[in-house]
XYZ file of C-alpha atoms in Angstrom:
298
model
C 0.000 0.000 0.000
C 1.510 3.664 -0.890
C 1.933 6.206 1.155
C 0.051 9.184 -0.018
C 2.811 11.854 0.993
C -0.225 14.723 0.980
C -1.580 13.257 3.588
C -1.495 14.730 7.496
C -0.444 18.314 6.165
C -3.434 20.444 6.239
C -3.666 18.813 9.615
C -0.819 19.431 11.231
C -1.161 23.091 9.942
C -4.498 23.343 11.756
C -2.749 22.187 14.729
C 0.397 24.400 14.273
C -1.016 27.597 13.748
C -3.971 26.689 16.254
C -2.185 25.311 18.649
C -4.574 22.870 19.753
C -5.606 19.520 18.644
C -9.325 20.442 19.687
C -9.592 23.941 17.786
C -7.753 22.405 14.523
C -10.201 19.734 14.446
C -13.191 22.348 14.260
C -11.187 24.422 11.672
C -11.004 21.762 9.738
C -14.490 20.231 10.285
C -13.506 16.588 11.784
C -12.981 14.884 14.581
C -9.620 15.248 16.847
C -8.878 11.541 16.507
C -8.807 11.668 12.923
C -5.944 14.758 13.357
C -4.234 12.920 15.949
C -3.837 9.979 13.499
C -2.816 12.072 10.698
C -0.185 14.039 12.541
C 1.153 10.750 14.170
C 0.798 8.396 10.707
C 2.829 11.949 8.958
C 5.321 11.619 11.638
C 6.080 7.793 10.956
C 7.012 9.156 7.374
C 8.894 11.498 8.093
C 10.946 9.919 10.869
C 10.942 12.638 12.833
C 8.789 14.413 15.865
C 7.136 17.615 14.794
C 4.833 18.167 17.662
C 5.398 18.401 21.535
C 2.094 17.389 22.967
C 0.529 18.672 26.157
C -2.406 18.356 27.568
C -3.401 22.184 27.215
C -1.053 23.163 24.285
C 0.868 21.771 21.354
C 4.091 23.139 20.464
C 6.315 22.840 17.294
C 10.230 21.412 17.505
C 12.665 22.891 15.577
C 12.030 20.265 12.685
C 8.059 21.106 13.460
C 9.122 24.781 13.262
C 10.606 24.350 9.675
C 8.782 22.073 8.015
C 5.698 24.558 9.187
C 7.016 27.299 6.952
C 7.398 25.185 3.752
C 3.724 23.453 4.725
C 2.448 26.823 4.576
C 3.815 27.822 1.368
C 2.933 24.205 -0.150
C -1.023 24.997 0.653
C -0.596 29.071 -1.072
C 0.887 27.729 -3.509
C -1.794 25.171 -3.861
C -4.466 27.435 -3.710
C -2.911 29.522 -6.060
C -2.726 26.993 -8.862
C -6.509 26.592 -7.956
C -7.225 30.278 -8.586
C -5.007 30.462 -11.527
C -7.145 28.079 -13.477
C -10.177 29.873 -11.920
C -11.728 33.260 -12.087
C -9.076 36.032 -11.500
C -11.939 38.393 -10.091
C -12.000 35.843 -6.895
C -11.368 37.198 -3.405
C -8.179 37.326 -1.744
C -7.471 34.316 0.343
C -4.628 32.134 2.020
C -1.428 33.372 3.134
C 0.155 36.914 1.975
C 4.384 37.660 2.688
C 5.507 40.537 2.751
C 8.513 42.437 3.683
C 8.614 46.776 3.733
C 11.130 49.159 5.890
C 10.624 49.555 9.269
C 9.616 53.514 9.855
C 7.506 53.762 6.337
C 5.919 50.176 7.059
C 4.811 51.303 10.505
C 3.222 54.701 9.843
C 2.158 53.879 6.290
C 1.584 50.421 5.022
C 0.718 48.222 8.090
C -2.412 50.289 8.751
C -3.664 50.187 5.434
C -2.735 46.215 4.926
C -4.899 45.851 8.563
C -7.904 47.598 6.626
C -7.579 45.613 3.573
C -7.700 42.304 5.919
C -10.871 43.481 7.241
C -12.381 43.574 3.880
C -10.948 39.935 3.119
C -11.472 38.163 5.995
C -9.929 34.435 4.522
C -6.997 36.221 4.009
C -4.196 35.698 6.138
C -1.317 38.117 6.729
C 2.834 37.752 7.954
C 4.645 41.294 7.493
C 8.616 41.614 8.441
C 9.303 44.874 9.051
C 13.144 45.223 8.106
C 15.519 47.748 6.941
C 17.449 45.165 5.073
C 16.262 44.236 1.656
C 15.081 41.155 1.223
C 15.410 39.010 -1.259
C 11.445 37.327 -2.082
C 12.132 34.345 -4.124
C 14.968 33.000 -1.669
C 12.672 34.277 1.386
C 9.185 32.929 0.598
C 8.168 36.827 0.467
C 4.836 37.308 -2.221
C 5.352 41.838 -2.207
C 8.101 44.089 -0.970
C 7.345 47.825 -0.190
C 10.217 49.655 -1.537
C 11.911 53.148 -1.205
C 13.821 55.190 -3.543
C 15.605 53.828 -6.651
C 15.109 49.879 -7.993
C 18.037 47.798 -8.439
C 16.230 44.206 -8.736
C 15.347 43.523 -11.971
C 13.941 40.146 -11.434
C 10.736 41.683 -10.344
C 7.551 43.115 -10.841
C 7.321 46.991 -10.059
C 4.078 49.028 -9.571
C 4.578 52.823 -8.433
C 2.670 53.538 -5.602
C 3.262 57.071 -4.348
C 6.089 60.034 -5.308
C 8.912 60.403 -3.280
C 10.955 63.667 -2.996
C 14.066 64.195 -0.623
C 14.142 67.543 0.389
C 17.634 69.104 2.609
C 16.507 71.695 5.161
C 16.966 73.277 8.803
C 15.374 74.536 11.505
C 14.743 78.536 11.907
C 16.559 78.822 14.744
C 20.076 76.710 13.354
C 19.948 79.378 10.198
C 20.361 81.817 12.467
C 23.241 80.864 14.527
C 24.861 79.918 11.242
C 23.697 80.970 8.313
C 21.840 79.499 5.228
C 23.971 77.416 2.432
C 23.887 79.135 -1.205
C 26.291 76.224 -2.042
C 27.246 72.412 -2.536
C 30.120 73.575 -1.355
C 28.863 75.329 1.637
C 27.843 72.149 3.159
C 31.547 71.031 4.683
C 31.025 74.187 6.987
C 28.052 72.647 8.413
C 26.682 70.320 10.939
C 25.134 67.809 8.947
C 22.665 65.511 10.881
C 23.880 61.838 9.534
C 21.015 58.990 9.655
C 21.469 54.918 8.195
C 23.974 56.570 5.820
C 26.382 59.092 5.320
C 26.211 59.999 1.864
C 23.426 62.546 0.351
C 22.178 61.682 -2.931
C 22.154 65.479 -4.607
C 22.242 66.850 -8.265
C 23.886 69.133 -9.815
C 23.683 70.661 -13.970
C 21.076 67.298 -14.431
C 23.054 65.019 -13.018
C 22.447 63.424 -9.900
C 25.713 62.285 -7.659
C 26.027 61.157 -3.896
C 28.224 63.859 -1.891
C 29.492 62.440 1.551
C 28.420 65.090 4.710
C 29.877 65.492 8.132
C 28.762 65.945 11.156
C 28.404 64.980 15.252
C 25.401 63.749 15.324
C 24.239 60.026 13.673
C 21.447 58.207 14.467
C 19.578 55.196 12.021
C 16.006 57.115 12.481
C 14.676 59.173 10.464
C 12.063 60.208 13.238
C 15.200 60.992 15.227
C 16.959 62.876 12.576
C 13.583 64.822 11.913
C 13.876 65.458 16.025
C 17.581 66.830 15.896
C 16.765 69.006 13.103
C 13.714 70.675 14.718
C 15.987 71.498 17.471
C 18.332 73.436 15.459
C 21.454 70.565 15.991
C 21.695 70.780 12.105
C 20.969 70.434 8.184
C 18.949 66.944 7.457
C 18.583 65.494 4.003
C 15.012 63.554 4.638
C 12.050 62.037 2.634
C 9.029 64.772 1.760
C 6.633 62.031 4.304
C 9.159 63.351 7.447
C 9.499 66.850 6.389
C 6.283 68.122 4.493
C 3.930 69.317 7.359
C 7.239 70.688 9.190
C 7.843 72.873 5.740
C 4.758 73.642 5.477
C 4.816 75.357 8.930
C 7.810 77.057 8.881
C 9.577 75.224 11.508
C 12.036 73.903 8.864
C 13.236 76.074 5.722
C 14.320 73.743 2.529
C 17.559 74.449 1.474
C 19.380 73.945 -2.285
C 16.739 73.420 -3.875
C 18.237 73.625 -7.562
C 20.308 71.089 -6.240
C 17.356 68.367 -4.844
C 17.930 64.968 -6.799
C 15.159 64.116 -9.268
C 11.736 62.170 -7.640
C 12.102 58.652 -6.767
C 9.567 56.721 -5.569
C 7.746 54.566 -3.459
C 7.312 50.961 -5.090
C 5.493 47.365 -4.877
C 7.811 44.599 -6.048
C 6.443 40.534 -6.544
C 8.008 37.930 -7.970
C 6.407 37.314 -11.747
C 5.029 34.507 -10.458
C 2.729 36.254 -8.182
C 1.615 38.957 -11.184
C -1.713 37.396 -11.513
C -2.437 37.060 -7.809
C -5.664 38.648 -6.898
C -4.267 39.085 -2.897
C -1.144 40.910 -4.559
C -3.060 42.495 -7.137
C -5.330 43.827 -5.126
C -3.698 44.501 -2.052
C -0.806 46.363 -4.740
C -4.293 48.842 -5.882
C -5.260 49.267 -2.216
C -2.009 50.710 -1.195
C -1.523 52.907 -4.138
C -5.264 54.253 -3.291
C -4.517 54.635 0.060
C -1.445 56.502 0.065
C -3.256 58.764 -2.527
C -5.426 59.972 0.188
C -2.640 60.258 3.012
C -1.809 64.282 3.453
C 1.312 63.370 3.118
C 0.938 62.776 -0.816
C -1.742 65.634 -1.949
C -1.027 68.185 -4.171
């Protein structure tokens, strides 16, 4: 008699992500005897233990913990060869991964993803907040939220929003020390350093980096935005930090011939994932979303 290697994994998924033989049983509409054989008849195949059993919880071991992940990816990838053969219109469902800087993901994406979910309610969400840029094929990832320039051609882009660095101070550092006229004006000032050193500028069309010193450095742009409101020094910072601080005259933009050109804000997926009606529509949600933020009008 074959083994049927399918066999035991939407169950021990129920029981993973529930925790509880009980509560992946009712998920899953059958009895807890019949998951309990599953699990135990999937563990015999595998030659290995997946679950630690309790009687109040269930936990994963480290072979539990990664064969979880690719479990998990098995059934959205099964479901998506079910859609893709299916209407295209259908509603998002299954598992979404997705990856987007830490700051801009906090205050801009994660709130609108948590309103799409409520509109999708079979759709399941995992969001890694990192400054490091992942790479989605290698990682599992289905849509990256990007900043500034794309290097990765091996993906998918959609433009979601404009995105304009702007260098400026604080009323109050001007005065102490006087306003810039010049690229090379900027060695004579304190120059607030965040994640990098090196301001991307431009100068007769063409845009170059120009490395800036300074005694203060801190990987936050909230931080940076902080120092510079206090008159510590000149900040080079996206328009979402600085626009409503411009706007108000408690910073002054500075050099602005010299401003590099817009980048932008971006959605990158695998090709694989083009025809995805989670990505696809989650991809529209965001760009209509951060059309209405105050941040991005006019």
């Amino acid at each position: 008699m074959s083994d049927n290697r399918w066999e035991g994994i939407d169950e021990f998924v129920a029981v993973a992500e529930c925790s509880q033989f009980t509560a992946a049983a009712e998920r899953l509409g059958v009895s807890s005897s019949h998951i309990s054989r599953q699990i135990v008849r999937l563990e015999e195949r595998l030659q290995t233990r997946l679950l630690y059993r309790s009687t109040r919880r269930v936990t994963l071991t480290e072979a539990g913990q990664t064969f979880l992940q690719h479990c998990q990816r098995l059934q959205d990838g099964r479901e998506e060869a079910l859609r893709a053969v299916g209407d295209l219109t259908s509603e998002p469902k299954g598992m979404l991964r997705m990856t987007c800087a830490v700051a801009y993901g906090e205050r801009f994406i994660v709130p609108l993803v948590t309103r799409f979910m409520g509109l999708y309610p079979q759709l399941r969400v995992d969001i890694e907040l990192s400054n490091r840029q992942l790479d989605l094929v290698h990682e599992g990832l289905d849509l990256a939220i990007r900043l500034g320039r794309l290097q990765d051609s091996r993906l998918v882009a959609a433009r979601l929003a404009p995105r304009r660095m702007y260098l400026c101070a604080s009323p109050s550092y001007l005065e102490r020390y006087g306003r810039p006229h010049s690229l090379s004006e900027l060695s004579r000032h304190n120059c607030l350093i965040g994640s990098s050193d090196m301001w991307q500028l431009e100068q007769n069309g063409r845009e170059f980096s120009q490395r800036v010193q300074g005694n203060w450095r801190c990987n936050s742009g909230q931080a940076v935005l902080d120092a510079a409101l206090q008159g510590v020094g000149l900040c080079q910072l996206p328009d979402y930090y600085v626009l409503e601080h411009l706007n108000s005259g408690a910073l002054i933009s500075l050099l602005e011939a010299h401003q590099p050109p817009n980048t932008a804000v971006w959605a990158l997926y695998p090709q694989q994932r083009h025809l995805s009606p989670k990505v696809r529509k989650l991809v529209d949600f965001l760009k209509d979303g951060l059309a209405e933020r105050p941040e991005y009008r006019g």
